[in-house]
CSV table of C-alpha atoms and ligand atoms in Angstrom, one decimal:
chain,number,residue,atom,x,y,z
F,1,UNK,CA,7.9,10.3,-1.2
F,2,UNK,CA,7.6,14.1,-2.3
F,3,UNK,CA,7.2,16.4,0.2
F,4,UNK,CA,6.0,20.1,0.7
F,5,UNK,CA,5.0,22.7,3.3
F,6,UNK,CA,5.7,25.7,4.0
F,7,UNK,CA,5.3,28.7,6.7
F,8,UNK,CA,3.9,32.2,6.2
F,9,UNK,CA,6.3,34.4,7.1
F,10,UNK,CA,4.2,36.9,9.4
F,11,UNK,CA,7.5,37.6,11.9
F,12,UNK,CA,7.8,35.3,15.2
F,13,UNK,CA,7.2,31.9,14.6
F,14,UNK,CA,6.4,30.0,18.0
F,15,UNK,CA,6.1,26.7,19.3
F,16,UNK,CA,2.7,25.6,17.7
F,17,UNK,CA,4.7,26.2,14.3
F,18,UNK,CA,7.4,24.0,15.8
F,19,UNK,CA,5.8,21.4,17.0
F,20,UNK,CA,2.8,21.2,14.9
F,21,UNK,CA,4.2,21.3,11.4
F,22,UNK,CA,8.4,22.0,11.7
F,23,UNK,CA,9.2,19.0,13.9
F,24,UNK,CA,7.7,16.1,12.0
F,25,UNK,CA,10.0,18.0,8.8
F,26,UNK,CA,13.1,17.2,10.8
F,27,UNK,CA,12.3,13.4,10.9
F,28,UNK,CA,11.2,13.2,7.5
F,29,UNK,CA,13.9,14.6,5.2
F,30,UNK,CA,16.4,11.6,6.4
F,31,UNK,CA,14.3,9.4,3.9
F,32,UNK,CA,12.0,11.7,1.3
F,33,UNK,CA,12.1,14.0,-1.1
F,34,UNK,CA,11.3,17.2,1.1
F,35,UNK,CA,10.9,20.6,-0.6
F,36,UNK,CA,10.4,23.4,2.4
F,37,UNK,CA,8.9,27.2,1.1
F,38,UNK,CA,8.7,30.6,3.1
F,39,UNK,CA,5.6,31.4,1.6
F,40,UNK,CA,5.5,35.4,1.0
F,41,UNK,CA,2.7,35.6,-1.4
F,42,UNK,CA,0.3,33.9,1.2
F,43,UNK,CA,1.9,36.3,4.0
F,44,UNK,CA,0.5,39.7,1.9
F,45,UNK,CA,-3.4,38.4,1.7
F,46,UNK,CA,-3.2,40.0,5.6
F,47,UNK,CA,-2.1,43.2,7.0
F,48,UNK,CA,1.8,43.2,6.7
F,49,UNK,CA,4.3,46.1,6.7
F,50,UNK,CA,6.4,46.0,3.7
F,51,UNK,CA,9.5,47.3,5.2
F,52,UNK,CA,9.5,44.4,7.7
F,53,UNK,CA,8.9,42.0,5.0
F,54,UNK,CA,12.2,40.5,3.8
F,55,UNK,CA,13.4,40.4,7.7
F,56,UNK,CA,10.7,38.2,8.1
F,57,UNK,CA,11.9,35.8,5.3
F,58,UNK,CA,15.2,35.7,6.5
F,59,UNK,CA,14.2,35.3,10.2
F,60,UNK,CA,11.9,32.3,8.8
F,61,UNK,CA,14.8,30.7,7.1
F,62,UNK,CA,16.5,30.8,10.4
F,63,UNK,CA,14.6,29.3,12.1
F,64,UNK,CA,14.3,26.2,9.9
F,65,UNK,CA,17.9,25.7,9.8
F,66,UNK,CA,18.3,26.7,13.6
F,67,UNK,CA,15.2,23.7,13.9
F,68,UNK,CA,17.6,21.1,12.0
F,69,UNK,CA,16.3,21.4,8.1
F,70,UNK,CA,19.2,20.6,6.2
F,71,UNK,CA,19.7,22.3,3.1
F,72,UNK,CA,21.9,19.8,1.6
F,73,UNK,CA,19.1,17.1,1.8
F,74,UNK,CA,16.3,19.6,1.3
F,75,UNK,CA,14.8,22.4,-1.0
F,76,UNK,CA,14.1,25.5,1.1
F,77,UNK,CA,13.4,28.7,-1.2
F,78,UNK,CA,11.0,31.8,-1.0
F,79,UNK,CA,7.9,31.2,-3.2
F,80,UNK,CA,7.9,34.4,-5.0
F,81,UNK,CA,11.0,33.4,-6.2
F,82,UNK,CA,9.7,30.5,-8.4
F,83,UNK,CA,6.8,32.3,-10.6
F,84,UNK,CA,5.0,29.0,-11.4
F,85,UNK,CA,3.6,29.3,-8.2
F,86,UNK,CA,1.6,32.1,-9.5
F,87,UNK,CA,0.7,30.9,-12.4
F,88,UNK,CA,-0.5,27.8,-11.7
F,89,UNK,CA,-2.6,29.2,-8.8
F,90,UNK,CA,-4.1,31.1,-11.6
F,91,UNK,CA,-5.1,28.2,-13.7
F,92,UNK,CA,-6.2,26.4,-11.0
F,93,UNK,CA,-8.7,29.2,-9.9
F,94,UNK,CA,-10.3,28.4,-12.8
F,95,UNK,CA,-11.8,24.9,-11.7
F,96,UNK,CA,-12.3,25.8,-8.5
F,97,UNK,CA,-15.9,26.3,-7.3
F,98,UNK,CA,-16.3,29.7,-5.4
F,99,UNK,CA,-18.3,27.6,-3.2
F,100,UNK,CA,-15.2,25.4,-1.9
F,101,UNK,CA,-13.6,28.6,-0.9
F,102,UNK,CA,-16.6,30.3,0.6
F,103,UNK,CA,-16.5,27.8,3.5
F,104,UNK,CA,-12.7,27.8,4.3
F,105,UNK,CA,-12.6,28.2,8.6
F,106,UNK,CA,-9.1,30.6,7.7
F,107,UNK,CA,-11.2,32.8,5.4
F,108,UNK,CA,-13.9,32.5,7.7
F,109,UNK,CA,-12.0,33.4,10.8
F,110,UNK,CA,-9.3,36.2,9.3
F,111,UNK,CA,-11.7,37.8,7.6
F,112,UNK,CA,-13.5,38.4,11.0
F,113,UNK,CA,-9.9,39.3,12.4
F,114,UNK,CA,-9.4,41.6,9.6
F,115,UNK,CA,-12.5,43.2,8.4
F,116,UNK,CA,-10.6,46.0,6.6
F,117,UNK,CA,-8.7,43.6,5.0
F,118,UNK,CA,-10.9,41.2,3.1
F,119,UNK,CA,-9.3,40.8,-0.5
F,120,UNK,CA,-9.7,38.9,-3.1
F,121,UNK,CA,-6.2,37.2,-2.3
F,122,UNK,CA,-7.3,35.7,1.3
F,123,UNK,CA,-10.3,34.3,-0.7
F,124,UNK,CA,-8.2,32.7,-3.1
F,125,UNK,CA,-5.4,32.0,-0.5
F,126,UNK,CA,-6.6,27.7,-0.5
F,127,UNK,CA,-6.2,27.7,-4.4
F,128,UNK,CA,-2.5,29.2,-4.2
F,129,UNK,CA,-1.5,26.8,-1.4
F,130,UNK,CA,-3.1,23.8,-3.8
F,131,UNK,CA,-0.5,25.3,-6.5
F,132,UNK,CA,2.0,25.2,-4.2
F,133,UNK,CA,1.7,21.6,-3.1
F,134,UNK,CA,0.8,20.3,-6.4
F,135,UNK,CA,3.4,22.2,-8.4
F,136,UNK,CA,5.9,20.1,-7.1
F,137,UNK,CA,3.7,16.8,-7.6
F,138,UNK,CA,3.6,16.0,-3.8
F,139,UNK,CA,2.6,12.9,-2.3
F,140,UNK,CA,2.0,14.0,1.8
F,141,UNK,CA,2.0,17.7,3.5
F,142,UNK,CA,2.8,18.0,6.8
F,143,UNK,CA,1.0,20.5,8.5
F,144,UNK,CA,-0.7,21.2,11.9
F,145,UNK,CA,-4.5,20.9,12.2
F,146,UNK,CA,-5.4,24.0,11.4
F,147,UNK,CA,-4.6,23.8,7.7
F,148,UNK,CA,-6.0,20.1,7.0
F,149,UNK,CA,-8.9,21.5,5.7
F,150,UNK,CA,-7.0,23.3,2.6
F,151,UNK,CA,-4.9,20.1,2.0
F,152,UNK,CA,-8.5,18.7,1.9
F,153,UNK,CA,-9.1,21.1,-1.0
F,154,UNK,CA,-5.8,20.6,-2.5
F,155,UNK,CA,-6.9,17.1,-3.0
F,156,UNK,CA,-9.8,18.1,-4.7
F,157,UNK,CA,-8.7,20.2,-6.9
F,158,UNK,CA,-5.9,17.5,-8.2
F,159,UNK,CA,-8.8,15.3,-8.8
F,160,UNK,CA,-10.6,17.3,-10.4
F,161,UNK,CA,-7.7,18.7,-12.7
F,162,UNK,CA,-6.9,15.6,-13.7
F,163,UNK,CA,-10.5,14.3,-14.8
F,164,UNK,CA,-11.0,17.3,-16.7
F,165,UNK,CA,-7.6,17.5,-18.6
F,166,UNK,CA,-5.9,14.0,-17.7
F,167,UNK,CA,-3.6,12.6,-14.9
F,168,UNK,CA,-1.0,15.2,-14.0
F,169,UNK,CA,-0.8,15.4,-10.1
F,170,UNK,CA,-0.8,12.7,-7.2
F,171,UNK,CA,-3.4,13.2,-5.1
F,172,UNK,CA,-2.0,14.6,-1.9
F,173,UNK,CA,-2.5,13.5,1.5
F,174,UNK,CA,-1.6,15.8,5.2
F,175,UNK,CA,-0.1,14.7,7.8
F,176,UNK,CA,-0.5,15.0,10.5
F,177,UNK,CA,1.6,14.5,14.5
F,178,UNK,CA,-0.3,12.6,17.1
F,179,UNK,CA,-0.3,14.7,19.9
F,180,UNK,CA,0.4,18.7,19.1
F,181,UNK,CA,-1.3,19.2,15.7
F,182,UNK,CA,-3.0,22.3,17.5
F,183,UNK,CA,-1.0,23.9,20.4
F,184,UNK,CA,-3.1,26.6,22.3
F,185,UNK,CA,-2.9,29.9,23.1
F,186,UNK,CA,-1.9,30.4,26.4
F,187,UNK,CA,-3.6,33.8,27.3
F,188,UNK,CA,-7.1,31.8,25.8
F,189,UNK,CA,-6.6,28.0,25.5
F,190,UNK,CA,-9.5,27.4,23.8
F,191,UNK,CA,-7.9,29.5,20.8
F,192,UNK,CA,-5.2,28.3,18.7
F,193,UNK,CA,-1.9,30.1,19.7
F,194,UNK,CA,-1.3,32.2,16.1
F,195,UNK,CA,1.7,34.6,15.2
F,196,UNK,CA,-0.8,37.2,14.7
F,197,UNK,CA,-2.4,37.2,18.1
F,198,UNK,CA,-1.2,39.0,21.6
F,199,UNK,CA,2.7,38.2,21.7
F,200,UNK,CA,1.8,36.9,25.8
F,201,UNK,CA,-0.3,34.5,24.1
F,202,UNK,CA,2.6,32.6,22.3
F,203,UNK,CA,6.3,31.3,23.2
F,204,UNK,CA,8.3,32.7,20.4
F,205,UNK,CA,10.8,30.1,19.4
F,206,UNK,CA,13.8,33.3,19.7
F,207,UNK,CA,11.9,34.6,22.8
F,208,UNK,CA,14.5,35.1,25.6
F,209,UNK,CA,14.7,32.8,28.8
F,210,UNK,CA,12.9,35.9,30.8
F,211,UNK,CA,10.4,36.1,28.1
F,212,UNK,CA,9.5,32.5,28.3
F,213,UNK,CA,9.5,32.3,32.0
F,214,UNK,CA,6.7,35.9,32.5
F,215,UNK,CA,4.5,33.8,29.8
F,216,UNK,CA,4.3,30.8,31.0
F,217,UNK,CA,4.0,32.0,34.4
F,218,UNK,CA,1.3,34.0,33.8
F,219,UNK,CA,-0.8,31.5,31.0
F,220,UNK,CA,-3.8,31.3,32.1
F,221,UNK,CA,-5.1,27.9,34.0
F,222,UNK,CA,-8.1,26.3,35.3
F,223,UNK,CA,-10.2,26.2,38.6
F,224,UNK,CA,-8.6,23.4,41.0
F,225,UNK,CA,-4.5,23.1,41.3
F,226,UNK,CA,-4.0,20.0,40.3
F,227,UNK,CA,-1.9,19.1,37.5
F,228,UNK,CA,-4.0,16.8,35.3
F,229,UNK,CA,-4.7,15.9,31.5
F,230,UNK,CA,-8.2,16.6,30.9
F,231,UNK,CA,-9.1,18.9,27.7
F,232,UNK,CA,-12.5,19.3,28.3
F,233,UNK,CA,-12.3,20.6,32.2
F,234,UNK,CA,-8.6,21.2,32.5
F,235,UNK,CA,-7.8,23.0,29.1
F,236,UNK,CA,-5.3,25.2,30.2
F,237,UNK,CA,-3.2,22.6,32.1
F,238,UNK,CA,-3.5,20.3,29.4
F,239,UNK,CA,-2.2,22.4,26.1
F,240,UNK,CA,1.1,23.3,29.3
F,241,UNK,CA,0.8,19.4,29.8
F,242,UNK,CA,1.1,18.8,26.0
F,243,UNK,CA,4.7,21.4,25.3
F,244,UNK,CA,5.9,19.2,28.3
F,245,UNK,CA,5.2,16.1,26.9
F,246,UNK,CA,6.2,17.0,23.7
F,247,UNK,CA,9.7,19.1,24.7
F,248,UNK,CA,10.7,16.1,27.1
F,249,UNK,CA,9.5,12.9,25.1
F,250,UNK,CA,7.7,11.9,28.5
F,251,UNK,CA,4.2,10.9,28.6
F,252,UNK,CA,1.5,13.1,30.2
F,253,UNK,CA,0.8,10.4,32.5
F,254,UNK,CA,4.6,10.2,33.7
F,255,UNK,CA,4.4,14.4,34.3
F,256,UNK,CA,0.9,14.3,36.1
F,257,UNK,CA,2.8,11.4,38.6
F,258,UNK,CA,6.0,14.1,39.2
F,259,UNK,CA,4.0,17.2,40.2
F,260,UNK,CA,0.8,15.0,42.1
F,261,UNK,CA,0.6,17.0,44.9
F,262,UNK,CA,2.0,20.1,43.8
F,263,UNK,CA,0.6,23.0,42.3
F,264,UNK,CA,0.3,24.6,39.4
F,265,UNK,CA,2.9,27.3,40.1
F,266,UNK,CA,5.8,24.7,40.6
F,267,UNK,CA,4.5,22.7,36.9
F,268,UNK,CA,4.7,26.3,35.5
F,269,UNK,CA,8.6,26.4,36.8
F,270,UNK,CA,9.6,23.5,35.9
F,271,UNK,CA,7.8,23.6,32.4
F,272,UNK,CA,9.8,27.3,31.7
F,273,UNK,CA,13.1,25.6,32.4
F,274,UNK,CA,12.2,22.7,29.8
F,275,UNK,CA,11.1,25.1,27.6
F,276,UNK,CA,14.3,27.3,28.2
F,277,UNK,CA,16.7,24.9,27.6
F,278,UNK,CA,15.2,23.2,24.2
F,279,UNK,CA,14.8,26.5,22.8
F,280,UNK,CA,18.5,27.5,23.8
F,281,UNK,CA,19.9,25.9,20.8
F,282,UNK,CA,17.4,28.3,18.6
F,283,UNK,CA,18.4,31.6,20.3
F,284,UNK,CA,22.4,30.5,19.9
F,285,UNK,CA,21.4,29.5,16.0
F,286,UNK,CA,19.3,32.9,15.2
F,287,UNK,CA,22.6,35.2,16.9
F,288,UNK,CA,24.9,33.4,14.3
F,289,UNK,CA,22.9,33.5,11.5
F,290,UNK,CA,22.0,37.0,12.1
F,291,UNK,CA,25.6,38.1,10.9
F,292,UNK,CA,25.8,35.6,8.2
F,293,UNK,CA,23.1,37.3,5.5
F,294,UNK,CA,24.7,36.6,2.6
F,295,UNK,CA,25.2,32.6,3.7
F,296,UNK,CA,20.9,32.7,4.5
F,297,UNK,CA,20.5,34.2,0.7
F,298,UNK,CA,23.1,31.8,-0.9
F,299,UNK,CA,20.8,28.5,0.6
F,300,UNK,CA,17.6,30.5,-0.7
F,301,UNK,CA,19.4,31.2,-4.3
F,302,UNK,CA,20.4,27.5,-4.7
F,303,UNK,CA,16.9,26.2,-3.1
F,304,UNK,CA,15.0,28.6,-5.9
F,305,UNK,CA,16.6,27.3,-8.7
F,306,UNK,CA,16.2,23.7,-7.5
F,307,UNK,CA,12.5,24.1,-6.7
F,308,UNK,CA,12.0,26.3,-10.6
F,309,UNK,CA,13.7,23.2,-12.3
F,310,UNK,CA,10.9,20.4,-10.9
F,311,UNK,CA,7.9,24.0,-11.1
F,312,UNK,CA,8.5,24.4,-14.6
F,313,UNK,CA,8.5,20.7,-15.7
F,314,UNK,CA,5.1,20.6,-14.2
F,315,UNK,CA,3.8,23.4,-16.0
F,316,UNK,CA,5.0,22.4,-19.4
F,317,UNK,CA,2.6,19.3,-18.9
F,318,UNK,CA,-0.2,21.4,-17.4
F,319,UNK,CA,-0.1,24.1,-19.8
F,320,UNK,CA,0.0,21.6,-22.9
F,321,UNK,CA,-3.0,19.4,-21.1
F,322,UNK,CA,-4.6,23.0,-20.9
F,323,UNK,CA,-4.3,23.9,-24.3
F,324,UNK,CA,-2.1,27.0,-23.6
F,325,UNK,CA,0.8,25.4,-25.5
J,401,LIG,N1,-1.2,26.4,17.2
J,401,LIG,C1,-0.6,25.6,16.4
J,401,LIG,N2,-0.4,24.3,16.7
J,401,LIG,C2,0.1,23.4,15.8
J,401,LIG,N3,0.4,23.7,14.5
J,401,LIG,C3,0.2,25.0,14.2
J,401,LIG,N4,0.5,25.7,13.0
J,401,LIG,C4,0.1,27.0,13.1
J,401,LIG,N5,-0.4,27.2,14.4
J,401,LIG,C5,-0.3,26.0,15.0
J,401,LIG,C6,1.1,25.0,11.8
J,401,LIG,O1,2.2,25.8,11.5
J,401,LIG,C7,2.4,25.8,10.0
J,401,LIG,C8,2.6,27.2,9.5
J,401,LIG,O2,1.5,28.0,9.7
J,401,LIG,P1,1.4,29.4,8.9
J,401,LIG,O3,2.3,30.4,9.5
J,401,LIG,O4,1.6,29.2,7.5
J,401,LIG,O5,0.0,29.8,9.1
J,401,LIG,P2,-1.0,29.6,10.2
J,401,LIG,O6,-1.5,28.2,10.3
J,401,LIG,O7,-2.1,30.6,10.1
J,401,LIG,O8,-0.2,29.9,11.6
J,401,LIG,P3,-0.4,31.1,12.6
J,401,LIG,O9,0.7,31.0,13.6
J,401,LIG,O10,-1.8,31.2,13.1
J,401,LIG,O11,0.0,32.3,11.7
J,401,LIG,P4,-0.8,33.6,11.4
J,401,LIG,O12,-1.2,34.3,12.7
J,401,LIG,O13,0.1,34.4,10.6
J,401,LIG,O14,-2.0,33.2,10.6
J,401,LIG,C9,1.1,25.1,9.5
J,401,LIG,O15,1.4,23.8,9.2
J,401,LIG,C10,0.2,25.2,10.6
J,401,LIG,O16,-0.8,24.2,10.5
């Protein structure tokens, strides 16, 4: 299968980026086709400082080799780099009903977080993302919960493109992980953790060990002190419950057993040291690769030019289907 996602590249990716969307990438390069984008032109539709944008990009990249993406197996590139991103957004704007877009939850929720802010880009942000997935005729996304919805529109627009001017694109599917397709916040667990939020409401995945272990000490829990799975009256516990689970490979059921009788303040310990010591590999990674620049640009450079040569084979076809050649 083909496969495509991608990760704004708004600075300090966390663990909901891990382990909702970076993990399951890990697992499926062994046996797909996996093409992996730092998407800049979606990071600019909200408030970003220029000057700290090409860090970003390169702190991105780090962290999906640091996570295991191999870029001998897989295409990792910059979308600006590859124009046909751009253009085929453009195109695609035109068959897509204003209506679709009106009643996106992301437009809906960042233009409430950003009310200054509220371009014409962030409106047409699902219709660029639909370019980038179908530019490279992709058969499955994976992506976290939150952006299942846009894959949802992605789909549509395929179909309709290829009613109107004949079959060009698969019609492409997300995927999804079982358990941790939305990880919390952990200053307000009934909000997803976000890069853009309060930095105490998410574990950075370069945060230092004393980082991790003020946050997590200090999430915020639920009435009672026992250390139980229950989203609806234990939502706090539960997301905590969840990294565990997910970090150690144990079920929630097997953690619950370990800390019956104990409170929430020795979970918390234990969870920071688990925490700790998976991300350790990620803070080693991100010190080497800091000093090796021109290495990160090199993989980027070679991942462009692989990505342009399936981009502009695409648009040849679209742009002859749309009578623009
Ligand atoms: N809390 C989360 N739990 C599970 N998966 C998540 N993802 C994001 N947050 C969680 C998944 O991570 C991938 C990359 O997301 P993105 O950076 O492109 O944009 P986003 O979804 O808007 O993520 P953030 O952290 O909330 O960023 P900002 O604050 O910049 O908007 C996607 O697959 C997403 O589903």
């Amino acid at each position: 299968m083909r496969i495509f996602s991608g990760i704004r590249p708004t600075g300090g990716l966390h663990i909901g980026n891990y382990l909702g969307a970076i993990k399951q990438w890990i697992a499926m390069q062994e046996s797909n086709e996996c093409v992996f984008c730092i998407v800049d032109l979606h990071a600019i539709t909200t408030p970003y400082d220029p000057k700290e944008l090409q860090k970003n990009i390169l702190e991105t990249t780090a962290v999906y080799l640091a996570a295991g993406i191999n870029p001998d197996k897989s295409v990792i590139f910059v979308q600006s780099a590859v124009k046909e991103h751009a253009e085929l957004a453009w195109l695609l704007e035109t068959i897509t009903p204003m209506g679709e877009l009106g009643r996106m939850t992301q437009y809906k929720e960042k233009s409430k977080q950003h009310k200054d802010y509220i371009n014409a880009g962030l409106f047409a942000y699902p219709v660029l993302m639909a370019a980038d997935i179908l530019l490279y005729k992709t058969q499955a996304v994976p992506v976290g919960k939150d952006q299942e919805q846009h894959v949802e529109l992605a789909r549509t627009i395929a179909k309709k493109f290829n009613q109107k001017f004949g079959q060009v694109f698969p019609e492409p599917e997300s995927i999804l992980p079982k358990v941790g397709a939305k990880i919390m916040s952990l200053t307000d667990p009934k909000k997803k953790m976000s890069k853009s939020d309060d930095p105490k409401s998410c574990i950075s995945l370069f945060d230092s060990p004393e980082d991790i272990q003020k946050k997590i000490m200090s999430a915020e829990t639920d009435s009672g002190k026992e250390v139980i799975y229950n989203v609806t009256k234990k939502p706090g516990i539960s997301n905590l419950l969840t990294i565990y689970s997910l970090l150690t490979g144990r079920t929630t059921q097997d953690i619950e057993k370990e800390f019956k009788g104990k409170g929430y303040g020795d979970f918390k310990k234990a969870l920071a040291k688990v925490v700790i010591d998976y991300l350790e590999p990620f803070r080693r990674k991100q010190k080497e690769l800091q000093t090796r620049d021109v290495y990160v640009k090199d993989i980027l450079d070679k991942g462009a030019s692989r990505a342009k040569t399936i981009a502009e084979t695409t648009m040849q076809e679209v742009r002859q289907k749309m009578g623009l050649a």
